[in-house]
Amino acid sequence: MSVPSPANEKSTMKAIGYQHAHALPDVLANNQVSDPAGSLQDITLPMPTATGHDILVEVKAISVNPVDTKIRQHQSAQDGEWKVLGWDAVGTVKAVGDEVSLFSVGDRVWYAGDLSRSGSNAQYQLVDERITSLAPVSLCDAEAAALPLTTITAWEMLFDRLEVQRSEHIEGNKPAIMIIGAAGGVGSIMVQLARQLTDLTVIGTASRPETTAWLEQLGAHHVINHRNPLSEELQTIGFDNVDYVVSLNNTDEHYSEIIKSLKPQGKFGLIDDPKNLDAMPLKLKSISLHWELMFTRSLFQTHDMIKQHQLLGKVARLIDNGELKTTLGNNLGAINADNLRKAHQLIESQTAKGKIVLEGF
C-alpha cells in the first residue's frame, strides 16, 4: 500500500511546461523574452501519486542539460496536455510506492530521471527508486543538482562503454584519453572521474581562457584548443595519438581528426547527434565505436537498471570524501519560466562553463 501522498493535502503543484515544439524566442536587451506565450510557461498541474517502485520527490533544485533544449525543439506535448522537461534534481522524498524498499519519507535524494516521464521542472516529481540515490551530504541542493545526469553519462561512458580499467598503478607510459568539449557538464565530471579513479593521462579540449582554467582546476593533465586540428594540438604536448577519445559535442566537425588522433585498436565514444556518421574510416585502425545514452537503462527497464542507483551512491561517497567536487557553473535563481528560458538560451549558445542550476519555487 502506498504511503499517503501530499496530494491528500494539496491537489495541485507549480510546474513549467510547453505544448508545441519550438525554437527559443528571442531574448531582448532587457532580458525579456519576445514571445513567452509560445515558449516555456509557468503552469499548474495535478499532484502525482506514488505507486509501485516510484517515490514522490519534492523538488528543491534542478539543472538544465542539452537534452532539455533538444526535446523542446522537436517534441510537442500530446493534444491538450503540457510537456514538462527536466532530468536532474535534488529533493526530499514525500511519499513512496508499495514496492519501494530503498528509501523512506524524508530522505534527501538526487537523480536524473527517465526520458519517457514528466520531468523535474515541477514542485513534485515521480521517479523510480532504482535510478535514484541518497544525495551527498556535503553539497547544498544547488551544488548537488548539477551532477546526476552528467555523472551517470560520464561514468557509463568510461566504465561501461569504453571499459576503462580502474586505477592499477600502471608503470611507464600510461594510456591517454582525449575529451572533446570537456568544459561542459559531462566533461567537467568526466575529467574528475578519469583523473581520480583511473591511471589515464587526461587531455581536455577547450577554446577560451576561462574554460581552459576551469579544466586545469578540475584536474586535467593537459588542455588543448579544439579550434585547431586536434592531431596537431596533441603533438604540441608530446602525443602522437591517444588510446581513447570521447566527443561530447561537434563530432561532425572533429571526426577526421578524431580518427587521426586515435591509436590502432583505440576506442571512440560519443554522446551527441551527428547528422551523418560513416563508420568505414574506423576500419583500417580497428577503432571501436561506443554510443552512450544514460536513459537507455530506464527507457528499456533493463535488468541492470539498479546500476544507476549504485553509481550515484558511489559518487555521493566520493564527493563526501572530498575526491570529487560539484560542476556547478551558474545559478540562475528560482525555478520559473523566465529563468528556464535564459538557461536554455545559455545551453544553446555552447558557451556554458560547468552546469546551469535553478533552485526553489
mmCIF file of C-alpha atoms in Angstrom:
data_model
loop_
_atom_site.group_PDB
_atom_site.id
_atom_site.type_symbol
_atom_site.label_atom_id
_atom_site.label_comp_id
_atom_site.label_asym_id
_atom_site.label_seq_id
_atom_site.Cartn_x
_atom_site.Cartn_y
_atom_site.Cartn_z
ATOM 1 C CA MET A 1 0.000 0.000 0.000
ATOM 2 C CA SER A 2 1.345 3.436 -0.912
ATOM 3 C CA VAL A 3 2.287 5.834 1.859
ATOM 4 C CA PRO A 4 -0.179 8.760 1.788
ATOM 5 C CA SER A 5 0.835 11.407 -0.709
ATOM 6 C CA PRO A 6 0.804 15.178 -0.235
ATOM 7 C CA ALA A 7 -1.990 15.029 -2.820
ATOM 8 C CA ASN A 8 -4.277 14.353 0.127
ATOM 9 C CA GLU A 9 -3.495 17.823 1.415
ATOM 10 C CA LYS A 10 -2.807 19.685 -1.809
ATOM 11 C CA SER A 11 -4.230 18.698 -5.182
ATOM 12 C CA THR A 12 -2.082 20.875 -7.491
ATOM 13 C CA MET A 13 1.527 21.940 -7.931
ATOM 14 C CA LYS A 14 3.532 24.556 -9.796
ATOM 15 C CA ALA A 15 5.401 23.496 -12.930
ATOM 16 C CA ILE A 16 6.964 24.894 -16.098
ATOM 17 C CA GLY A 17 5.857 23.398 -19.394
ATOM 18 C CA TYR A 18 5.055 23.943 -23.062
ATOM 19 C CA GLN A 19 2.637 22.499 -25.608
ATOM 20 C CA HIS A 20 4.260 22.818 -29.028
ATOM 21 C CA ALA A 21 7.825 22.127 -30.123
ATOM 22 C CA HIS A 22 9.570 25.403 -30.795
ATOM 23 C CA ALA A 23 12.773 27.332 -31.189
ATOM 24 C CA LEU A 24 13.576 29.606 -28.292
ATOM 25 C CA PRO A 25 12.034 33.086 -28.710
ATOM 26 C CA ASP A 26 14.410 35.997 -28.984
ATOM 27 C CA VAL A 27 15.676 37.435 -25.723
ATOM 28 C CA LEU A 28 15.560 41.209 -25.813
ATOM 29 C CA ALA A 29 18.128 43.616 -24.401
ATOM 30 C CA ASN A 30 16.249 43.862 -21.090
ATOM 31 C CA ASN A 31 16.364 40.048 -20.727
ATOM 32 C CA GLN A 32 12.651 39.658 -21.515
ATOM 33 C CA VAL A 33 11.539 37.015 -23.994
ATOM 34 C CA SER A 34 9.760 38.360 -27.088
ATOM 35 C CA ASP A 35 7.025 35.694 -27.168
ATOM 36 C CA PRO A 36 6.755 33.899 -23.797
ATOM 37 C CA ALA A 37 3.303 32.533 -24.645
ATOM 38 C CA GLY A 38 4.866 30.410 -27.387
ATOM 39 C CA SER A 39 7.605 29.035 -25.173
ATOM 40 C CA LEU A 40 8.078 27.647 -21.664
ATOM 41 C CA GLN A 41 5.319 28.834 -19.336
ATOM 42 C CA ASP A 42 4.509 28.804 -15.635
ATOM 43 C CA ILE A 43 1.579 26.386 -15.215
ATOM 44 C CA THR A 44 -0.353 24.441 -12.578
ATOM 45 C CA LEU A 45 -0.698 20.640 -12.765
ATOM 46 C CA PRO A 46 -2.344 17.915 -10.659
ATOM 47 C CA MET A 47 -0.221 16.445 -7.888
ATOM 48 C CA PRO A 48 1.089 12.965 -8.830
ATOM 49 C CA THR A 49 0.728 9.894 -6.573
ATOM 50 C CA ALA A 50 3.469 7.348 -5.863
ATOM 51 C CA THR A 51 2.812 3.672 -6.624
ATOM 52 C CA GLY A 52 4.991 0.618 -7.295
ATOM 53 C CA HIS A 53 8.726 1.410 -7.353
ATOM 54 C CA ASP A 54 8.086 5.166 -7.580
ATOM 55 C CA ILE A 55 8.966 7.725 -4.958
ATOM 56 C CA LEU A 56 7.352 11.156 -4.899
ATOM 57 C CA VAL A 57 10.008 13.851 -4.529
ATOM 58 C CA GLU A 58 9.520 17.467 -3.549
ATOM 59 C CA VAL A 59 11.973 19.130 -5.921
ATOM 60 C CA LYS A 60 14.384 21.615 -4.326
ATOM 61 C CA ALA A 61 16.891 22.293 -7.125
ATOM 62 C CA ILE A 62 17.366 21.296 -10.759
ATOM 63 C CA SER A 63 19.922 21.680 -13.514
ATOM 64 C CA VAL A 64 19.418 22.149 -17.238
ATOM 65 C CA ASN A 65 21.015 19.909 -19.872
ATOM 66 C CA PRO A 66 21.293 19.924 -23.685
ATOM 67 C CA VAL A 67 18.647 17.176 -23.793
ATOM 68 C CA ASP A 68 16.111 19.706 -22.442
ATOM 69 C CA THR A 69 16.717 22.054 -25.365
ATOM 70 C CA LYS A 70 16.659 19.270 -27.970
ATOM 71 C CA ILE A 71 13.328 17.911 -26.765
ATOM 72 C CA ARG A 72 11.822 21.411 -26.573
ATOM 73 C CA GLN A 73 12.797 21.968 -30.206
ATOM 74 C CA HIS A 74 11.493 18.664 -31.578
ATOM 75 C CA GLN A 75 8.788 17.131 -29.365
ATOM 76 C CA SER A 76 5.325 18.558 -28.751
ATOM 77 C CA ALA A 77 3.020 17.584 -25.913
ATOM 78 C CA GLN A 78 0.022 15.387 -26.610
ATOM 79 C CA ASP A 79 -3.092 17.352 -27.548
ATOM 80 C CA GLY A 80 -4.394 19.424 -24.673
ATOM 81 C CA GLU A 81 -1.550 18.430 -22.346
ATOM 82 C CA TRP A 82 1.682 20.037 -21.163
ATOM 83 C CA LYS A 83 5.206 18.714 -21.600
ATOM 84 C CA VAL A 84 7.383 19.191 -18.530
ATOM 85 C CA LEU A 85 11.125 18.974 -19.102
ATOM 86 C CA GLY A 86 13.971 18.464 -16.644
ATOM 87 C CA TRP A 87 16.238 15.498 -15.964
ATOM 88 C CA ASP A 88 18.293 16.482 -12.955
ATOM 89 C CA ALA A 89 17.005 17.110 -9.461
ATOM 90 C CA VAL A 90 17.675 17.122 -5.754
ATOM 91 C CA GLY A 91 14.772 16.913 -3.351
ATOM 92 C CA THR A 92 13.038 15.296 -0.398
ATOM 93 C CA VAL A 93 11.004 12.094 -0.517
ATOM 94 C CA LYS A 94 7.396 12.917 0.411
ATOM 95 C CA ALA A 95 5.743 9.555 -0.366
ATOM 96 C CA VAL A 96 6.738 6.073 -1.524
ATOM 97 C CA GLY A 97 5.049 3.397 -3.640
ATOM 98 C CA ASP A 98 4.074 -0.006 -2.277
ATOM 99 C CA GLU A 99 7.135 -1.753 -3.801
ATOM 100 C CA VAL A 100 9.746 0.773 -2.639
ATOM 101 C CA SER A 101 12.485 -0.659 -0.425
ATOM 102 C CA LEU A 102 15.438 1.710 -0.873
ATOM 103 C CA PHE A 103 14.026 4.964 0.525
ATOM 104 C CA SER A 104 11.792 6.371 3.232
ATOM 105 C CA VAL A 105 9.811 9.583 3.558
ATOM 106 C CA GLY A 106 12.173 12.399 4.497
ATOM 107 C CA ASP A 107 15.227 11.088 2.618
ATOM 108 C CA ARG A 108 17.162 13.653 0.601
ATOM 109 C CA VAL A 109 17.795 12.211 -2.861
ATOM 110 C CA TRP A 110 19.282 13.045 -6.242
ATOM 111 C CA TYR A 111 18.612 11.577 -9.676
ATOM 112 C CA ALA A 112 18.415 12.225 -13.425
ATOM 113 C CA GLY A 113 15.016 10.675 -14.074
ATOM 114 C CA ASP A 114 13.538 8.929 -17.088
ATOM 115 C CA LEU A 115 13.285 10.452 -20.572
ATOM 116 C CA SER A 116 9.803 8.994 -21.097
ATOM 117 C CA ARG A 117 8.267 10.562 -17.973
ATOM 118 C CA SER A 118 7.303 14.028 -16.774
ATOM 119 C CA GLY A 119 10.419 15.927 -15.709
ATOM 120 C CA SER A 120 11.848 17.814 -12.773
ATOM 121 C CA ASN A 121 10.653 21.295 -13.785
ATOM 122 C CA ALA A 122 7.865 20.875 -11.247
ATOM 123 C CA GLN A 123 7.372 21.139 -7.491
ATOM 124 C CA TYR A 124 6.808 17.382 -7.213
ATOM 125 C CA GLN A 125 8.027 14.526 -9.409
ATOM 126 C CA LEU A 126 7.681 10.760 -9.556
ATOM 127 C CA VAL A 127 10.929 8.832 -10.071
ATOM 128 C CA ASP A 128 11.812 5.142 -9.932
ATOM 129 C CA GLU A 129 13.836 4.286 -6.836
ATOM 130 C CA ARG A 130 16.235 2.145 -8.917
ATOM 131 C CA ILE A 131 17.684 5.203 -10.674
ATOM 132 C CA THR A 132 17.881 7.333 -7.519
ATOM 133 C CA SER A 133 20.278 7.511 -4.565
ATOM 134 C CA LEU A 134 20.796 9.476 -1.381
ATOM 135 C CA ALA A 135 22.323 12.864 -2.199
ATOM 136 C CA PRO A 136 25.815 13.799 -0.979
ATOM 137 C CA VAL A 137 25.503 15.428 2.435
ATOM 138 C CA SER A 138 28.440 17.779 1.887
ATOM 139 C CA LEU A 139 26.770 19.635 -1.003
ATOM 140 C CA CYS A 140 23.894 22.092 -0.852
ATOM 141 C CA ASP A 141 20.891 21.446 -3.096
ATOM 142 C CA ALA A 142 22.136 23.622 -5.953
ATOM 143 C CA GLU A 143 25.615 22.087 -5.891
ATOM 144 C CA ALA A 144 24.214 18.566 -5.906
ATOM 145 C CA ALA A 145 21.637 19.234 -8.649
ATOM 146 C CA ALA A 146 24.453 19.996 -11.081
ATOM 147 C CA LEU A 147 25.661 16.410 -11.141
ATOM 148 C CA PRO A 148 23.308 13.423 -11.615
ATOM 149 C CA LEU A 149 22.701 13.265 -15.390
ATOM 150 C CA THR A 150 26.215 14.220 -16.366
ATOM 151 C CA THR A 151 27.738 11.928 -13.751
ATOM 152 C CA ILE A 152 25.758 8.918 -14.955
ATOM 153 C CA THR A 153 26.678 9.754 -18.562
ATOM 154 C CA ALA A 154 30.381 10.143 -17.779
ATOM 155 C CA TRP A 155 30.555 7.056 -15.548
ATOM 156 C CA GLU A 156 28.725 4.824 -18.031
ATOM 157 C CA MET A 157 30.873 6.060 -20.918
ATOM 158 C CA LEU A 158 34.146 5.447 -19.094
ATOM 159 C CA PHE A 159 33.431 2.215 -17.290
ATOM 160 C CA ASP A 160 30.522 0.542 -19.112
ATOM 161 C CA ARG A 161 31.008 1.567 -22.748
ATOM 162 C CA LEU A 162 34.776 2.136 -23.127
ATOM 163 C CA GLU A 163 35.526 -0.369 -20.337
ATOM 164 C CA VAL A 164 38.318 1.772 -18.922
ATOM 165 C CA GLN A 165 40.027 -0.033 -16.060
ATOM 166 C CA ARG A 166 40.013 1.435 -12.585
ATOM 167 C CA SER A 167 43.409 2.527 -11.164
ATOM 168 C CA GLU A 168 46.042 -0.183 -11.322
ATOM 169 C CA HIS A 169 49.155 1.963 -10.754
ATOM 170 C CA ILE A 170 50.465 1.441 -14.266
ATOM 171 C CA GLU A 171 54.216 1.915 -14.659
ATOM 172 C CA GLY A 172 55.761 3.609 -17.687
ATOM 173 C CA ASN A 173 53.645 5.174 -20.416
ATOM 174 C CA LYS A 174 50.079 5.429 -19.202
ATOM 175 C CA PRO A 175 47.123 5.203 -21.593
ATOM 176 C CA ALA A 176 45.638 8.575 -22.525
ATOM 177 C CA ILE A 177 42.113 9.862 -23.103
ATOM 178 C CA MET A 178 41.152 12.991 -25.029
ATOM 179 C CA ILE A 179 37.812 14.529 -24.015
ATOM 180 C CA ILE A 180 36.477 16.927 -26.651
ATOM 181 C CA GLY A 181 34.360 19.786 -25.295
ATOM 182 C CA ALA A 182 35.480 18.948 -21.783
ATOM 183 C CA ALA A 183 34.443 22.191 -20.062
ATOM 184 C CA GLY A 184 30.703 21.473 -20.303
ATOM 185 C CA GLY A 185 28.591 19.491 -17.867
ATOM 186 C CA VAL A 186 29.558 15.942 -18.869
ATOM 187 C CA GLY A 187 33.185 16.829 -19.489
ATOM 188 C CA SER A 188 33.546 18.596 -16.148
ATOM 189 C CA ILE A 189 32.716 15.428 -14.212
ATOM 190 C CA MET A 190 34.354 13.039 -16.698
ATOM 191 C CA VAL A 191 37.688 14.828 -16.240
ATOM 192 C CA GLN A 192 37.390 14.333 -12.487
ATOM 193 C CA LEU A 193 36.335 10.676 -12.695
ATOM 194 C CA ALA A 194 39.134 9.847 -15.139
ATOM 195 C CA ARG A 195 41.720 11.675 -13.023
ATOM 196 C CA GLN A 196 40.605 10.325 -9.636
ATOM 197 C CA LEU A 197 39.573 6.754 -10.485
ATOM 198 C CA THR A 198 41.866 5.719 -13.355
ATOM 199 C CA ASP A 199 45.514 5.905 -14.374
ATOM 200 C CA LEU A 200 44.712 7.629 -17.646
ATOM 201 C CA THR A 201 46.503 10.741 -18.752
ATOM 202 C CA VAL A 202 43.576 13.149 -19.110
ATOM 203 C CA ILE A 203 43.602 15.588 -22.028
ATOM 204 C CA GLY A 204 40.683 18.007 -22.227
ATOM 205 C CA THR A 205 39.833 20.368 -25.058
ATOM 206 C CA ALA A 206 38.636 23.953 -24.664
ATOM 207 C CA SER A 207 38.987 27.187 -26.620
ATOM 208 C CA ARG A 208 38.708 30.052 -24.134
ATOM 209 C CA PRO A 209 40.978 31.125 -21.264
ATOM 210 C CA GLU A 210 38.209 30.696 -18.667
ATOM 211 C CA THR A 211 37.298 27.166 -19.800
ATOM 212 C CA THR A 212 40.957 26.181 -20.029
ATOM 213 C CA ALA A 213 41.495 27.351 -16.455
ATOM 214 C CA TRP A 214 38.340 25.504 -15.361
ATOM 215 C CA LEU A 215 39.642 22.187 -16.732
ATOM 216 C CA GLU A 216 43.014 22.701 -15.103
ATOM 217 C CA GLN A 217 41.250 23.258 -11.773
ATOM 218 C CA LEU A 218 39.297 20.019 -12.270
ATOM 219 C CA GLY A 219 42.491 18.027 -12.744
ATOM 220 C CA ALA A 220 43.129 17.694 -16.493
ATOM 221 C CA HIS A 221 46.789 16.874 -17.133
ATOM 222 C CA HIS A 222 46.712 18.846 -20.379
ATOM 223 C CA VAL A 223 44.274 21.219 -22.098
ATOM 224 C CA ILE A 224 44.417 21.734 -25.871
ATOM 225 C CA ASN A 225 42.462 24.001 -28.224
ATOM 226 C CA HIS A 226 39.741 22.302 -30.278
ATOM 227 C CA ARG A 227 39.632 25.295 -32.648
ATOM 228 C CA ASN A 228 42.854 23.892 -34.140
ATOM 229 C CA PRO A 229 43.442 20.438 -35.703
ATOM 230 C CA LEU A 230 43.363 18.016 -32.775
ATOM 231 C CA SER A 231 46.218 15.852 -34.038
ATOM 232 C CA GLU A 232 48.469 18.900 -34.279
ATOM 233 C CA GLU A 233 47.427 20.099 -30.836
ATOM 234 C CA LEU A 234 48.275 16.669 -29.392
ATOM 235 C CA GLN A 235 51.744 16.819 -30.901
ATOM 236 C CA THR A 236 52.414 20.144 -29.166
ATOM 237 C CA ILE A 237 52.036 18.352 -25.806
ATOM 238 C CA GLY A 238 54.085 15.316 -26.863
ATOM 239 C CA PHE A 239 51.391 12.854 -28.012
ATOM 240 C CA ASP A 240 51.287 11.237 -31.439
ATOM 241 C CA ASN A 241 47.943 9.623 -30.586
ATOM 242 C CA VAL A 242 45.749 8.510 -27.688
ATOM 243 C CA ASP A 243 44.016 5.306 -26.569
ATOM 244 C CA TYR A 244 40.551 6.806 -26.064
ATOM 245 C CA VAL A 245 38.625 9.745 -27.479
ATOM 246 C CA VAL A 246 35.288 10.903 -26.096
ATOM 247 C CA SER A 247 33.492 13.508 -28.198
ATOM 248 C CA LEU A 248 30.855 15.446 -26.259
ATOM 249 C CA ASN A 249 29.852 17.945 -28.963
ATOM 250 C CA ASN A 250 30.513 18.933 -32.582
ATOM 251 C CA THR A 251 31.556 15.393 -33.538
ATOM 252 C CA ASP A 252 30.899 16.119 -37.236
ATOM 253 C CA GLU A 253 33.453 18.897 -37.160
ATOM 254 C CA HIS A 254 36.171 16.829 -35.484
ATOM 255 C CA TYR A 255 35.550 13.360 -36.930
ATOM 256 C CA SER A 256 38.527 13.075 -39.295
ATOM 257 C CA GLU A 257 40.879 14.464 -36.639
ATOM 258 C CA ILE A 258 39.465 12.033 -34.064
ATOM 259 C CA ILE A 259 40.354 9.095 -36.307
ATOM 260 C CA LYS A 260 43.798 10.537 -36.969
ATOM 261 C CA SER A 261 44.367 11.066 -33.226
ATOM 262 C CA LEU A 262 43.424 7.547 -32.100
ATOM 263 C CA LYS A 263 45.894 4.683 -31.815
ATOM 264 C CA PRO A 264 45.281 1.499 -33.785
ATOM 265 C CA GLN A 265 42.662 -0.511 -31.843
ATOM 266 C CA GLY A 266 41.682 2.629 -29.972
ATOM 267 C CA LYS A 267 38.189 3.316 -28.658
ATOM 268 C CA PHE A 268 35.944 6.194 -29.705
ATOM 269 C CA GLY A 269 32.900 7.251 -27.658
ATOM 270 C CA LEU A 270 30.346 9.970 -28.332
ATOM 271 C CA ILE A 271 27.129 11.341 -26.866
ATOM 272 C CA ASP A 272 25.980 13.986 -29.348
ATOM 273 C CA ASP A 273 23.916 13.597 -32.535
ATOM 274 C CA PRO A 274 25.999 13.991 -35.692
ATOM 275 C CA LYS A 275 23.819 14.234 -38.793
ATOM 276 C CA ASN A 276 25.952 11.649 -40.556
ATOM 277 C CA LEU A 277 28.500 9.220 -39.172
ATOM 278 C CA ASP A 278 30.317 6.989 -41.647
ATOM 279 C CA ALA A 279 31.880 4.154 -39.651
ATOM 280 C CA MET A 280 34.001 2.856 -42.552
ATOM 281 C CA PRO A 281 37.017 5.129 -41.834
ATOM 282 C CA LEU A 282 37.304 3.392 -38.446
ATOM 283 C CA LYS A 283 38.029 0.015 -40.047
ATOM 284 C CA LEU A 284 41.703 0.486 -41.022
ATOM 285 C CA LYS A 285 42.729 1.087 -37.406
ATOM 286 C CA SER A 286 40.107 -1.332 -35.975
ATOM 287 C CA ILE A 287 38.732 1.545 -33.924
ATOM 288 C CA SER A 288 35.657 0.589 -31.911
ATOM 289 C CA LEU A 289 32.633 2.916 -31.725
ATOM 290 C CA HIS A 290 30.687 3.435 -28.498
ATOM 291 C CA TRP A 291 27.462 5.407 -28.002
ATOM 292 C CA GLU A 292 26.263 6.472 -24.572
ATOM 293 C CA LEU A 293 22.731 7.487 -23.641
ATOM 294 C CA MET A 294 22.167 7.458 -19.913
ATOM 295 C CA PHE A 295 18.410 6.993 -20.412
ATOM 296 C CA THR A 296 18.809 3.577 -22.060
ATOM 297 C CA ARG A 297 18.520 1.629 -18.813
ATOM 298 C CA SER A 298 15.375 3.402 -17.613
ATOM 299 C CA LEU A 299 13.721 3.543 -21.054
ATOM 300 C CA PHE A 300 14.065 -0.206 -21.566
ATOM 301 C CA GLN A 301 13.789 -1.217 -17.877
ATOM 302 C CA THR A 302 16.996 -3.235 -18.308
ATOM 303 C CA HIS A 303 17.901 -5.959 -15.844
ATOM 304 C CA ASP A 304 20.828 -3.846 -14.596
ATOM 305 C CA MET A 305 18.811 -0.643 -14.116
ATOM 306 C CA ILE A 306 19.819 -0.677 -10.434
ATOM 307 C CA LYS A 307 23.383 0.198 -11.515
ATOM 308 C CA GLN A 308 22.369 3.859 -11.744
ATOM 309 C CA HIS A 309 21.274 3.780 -8.103
ATOM 310 C CA GLN A 310 24.599 2.172 -7.216
ATOM 311 C CA LEU A 311 26.855 4.508 -9.176
ATOM 312 C CA LEU A 312 25.123 7.628 -7.867
ATOM 313 C CA GLY A 313 25.658 6.285 -4.370
ATOM 314 C CA LYS A 314 29.362 5.704 -5.058
ATOM 315 C CA VAL A 315 29.755 9.213 -6.440
ATOM 316 C CA ALA A 316 27.968 10.708 -3.415
ATOM 317 C CA ARG A 317 30.508 8.989 -1.170
ATOM 318 C CA LEU A 318 33.424 10.193 -3.311
ATOM 319 C CA ILE A 319 32.091 13.753 -3.031
ATOM 320 C CA ASP A 320 31.642 13.494 0.725
ATOM 321 C CA ASN A 321 35.204 12.141 0.976
ATOM 322 C CA GLY A 322 36.498 15.209 -0.888
ATOM 323 C CA GLU A 323 37.614 13.298 -4.009
ATOM 324 C CA LEU A 324 35.122 14.894 -6.413
ATOM 325 C CA LYS A 325 33.520 18.329 -6.457
ATOM 326 C CA THR A 326 30.430 19.933 -7.897
ATOM 327 C CA THR A 327 30.437 21.119 -11.503
ATOM 328 C CA LEU A 328 28.012 23.983 -10.830
ATOM 329 C CA GLY A 329 28.934 26.849 -13.105
ATOM 330 C CA ASN A 330 25.959 29.231 -12.916
ATOM 331 C CA ASN A 331 22.965 29.502 -10.548
ATOM 332 C CA LEU A 332 20.199 31.411 -12.327
ATOM 333 C CA GLY A 333 17.890 31.637 -9.312
ATOM 334 C CA ALA A 334 14.336 30.400 -8.805
ATOM 335 C CA ILE A 335 12.727 27.645 -10.865
ATOM 336 C CA ASN A 336 10.357 29.551 -13.150
ATOM 337 C CA ALA A 337 9.688 30.032 -16.845
ATOM 338 C CA ASP A 338 11.741 33.210 -17.217
ATOM 339 C CA ASN A 339 14.859 31.679 -15.704
ATOM 340 C CA LEU A 340 14.445 28.404 -17.576
ATOM 341 C CA ARG A 341 14.257 30.247 -20.888
ATOM 342 C CA LYS A 342 17.522 32.004 -20.002
ATOM 343 C CA ALA A 343 19.084 28.664 -19.089
ATOM 344 C CA HIS A 344 18.011 27.121 -22.402
ATOM 345 C CA GLN A 345 19.456 30.066 -24.279
ATOM 346 C CA LEU A 346 22.788 29.698 -22.480
ATOM 347 C CA ILE A 347 22.893 25.956 -23.217
ATOM 348 C CA GLU A 348 22.216 26.590 -26.901
ATOM 349 C CA SER A 349 25.000 29.164 -27.076
ATOM 350 C CA GLN A 350 27.530 26.402 -26.212
ATOM 351 C CA THR A 351 29.400 28.880 -24.025
ATOM 352 C CA ALA A 352 28.382 27.479 -20.639
ATOM 353 C CA LYS A 353 31.115 26.521 -18.187
ATOM 354 C CA GLY A 354 30.018 23.639 -15.994
ATOM 355 C CA LYS A 355 26.315 23.223 -15.195
ATOM 356 C CA ILE A 356 23.412 25.690 -15.074
ATOM 357 C CA VAL A 357 21.286 25.302 -11.948
ATOM 358 C CA LEU A 358 17.989 26.737 -10.661
ATOM 359 C CA GLU A 359 16.777 26.471 -7.080
ATOM 360 C CA GLY A 360 13.434 26.819 -5.295
ATOM 361 C CA PHE A 361 9.918 27.728 -6.465
#
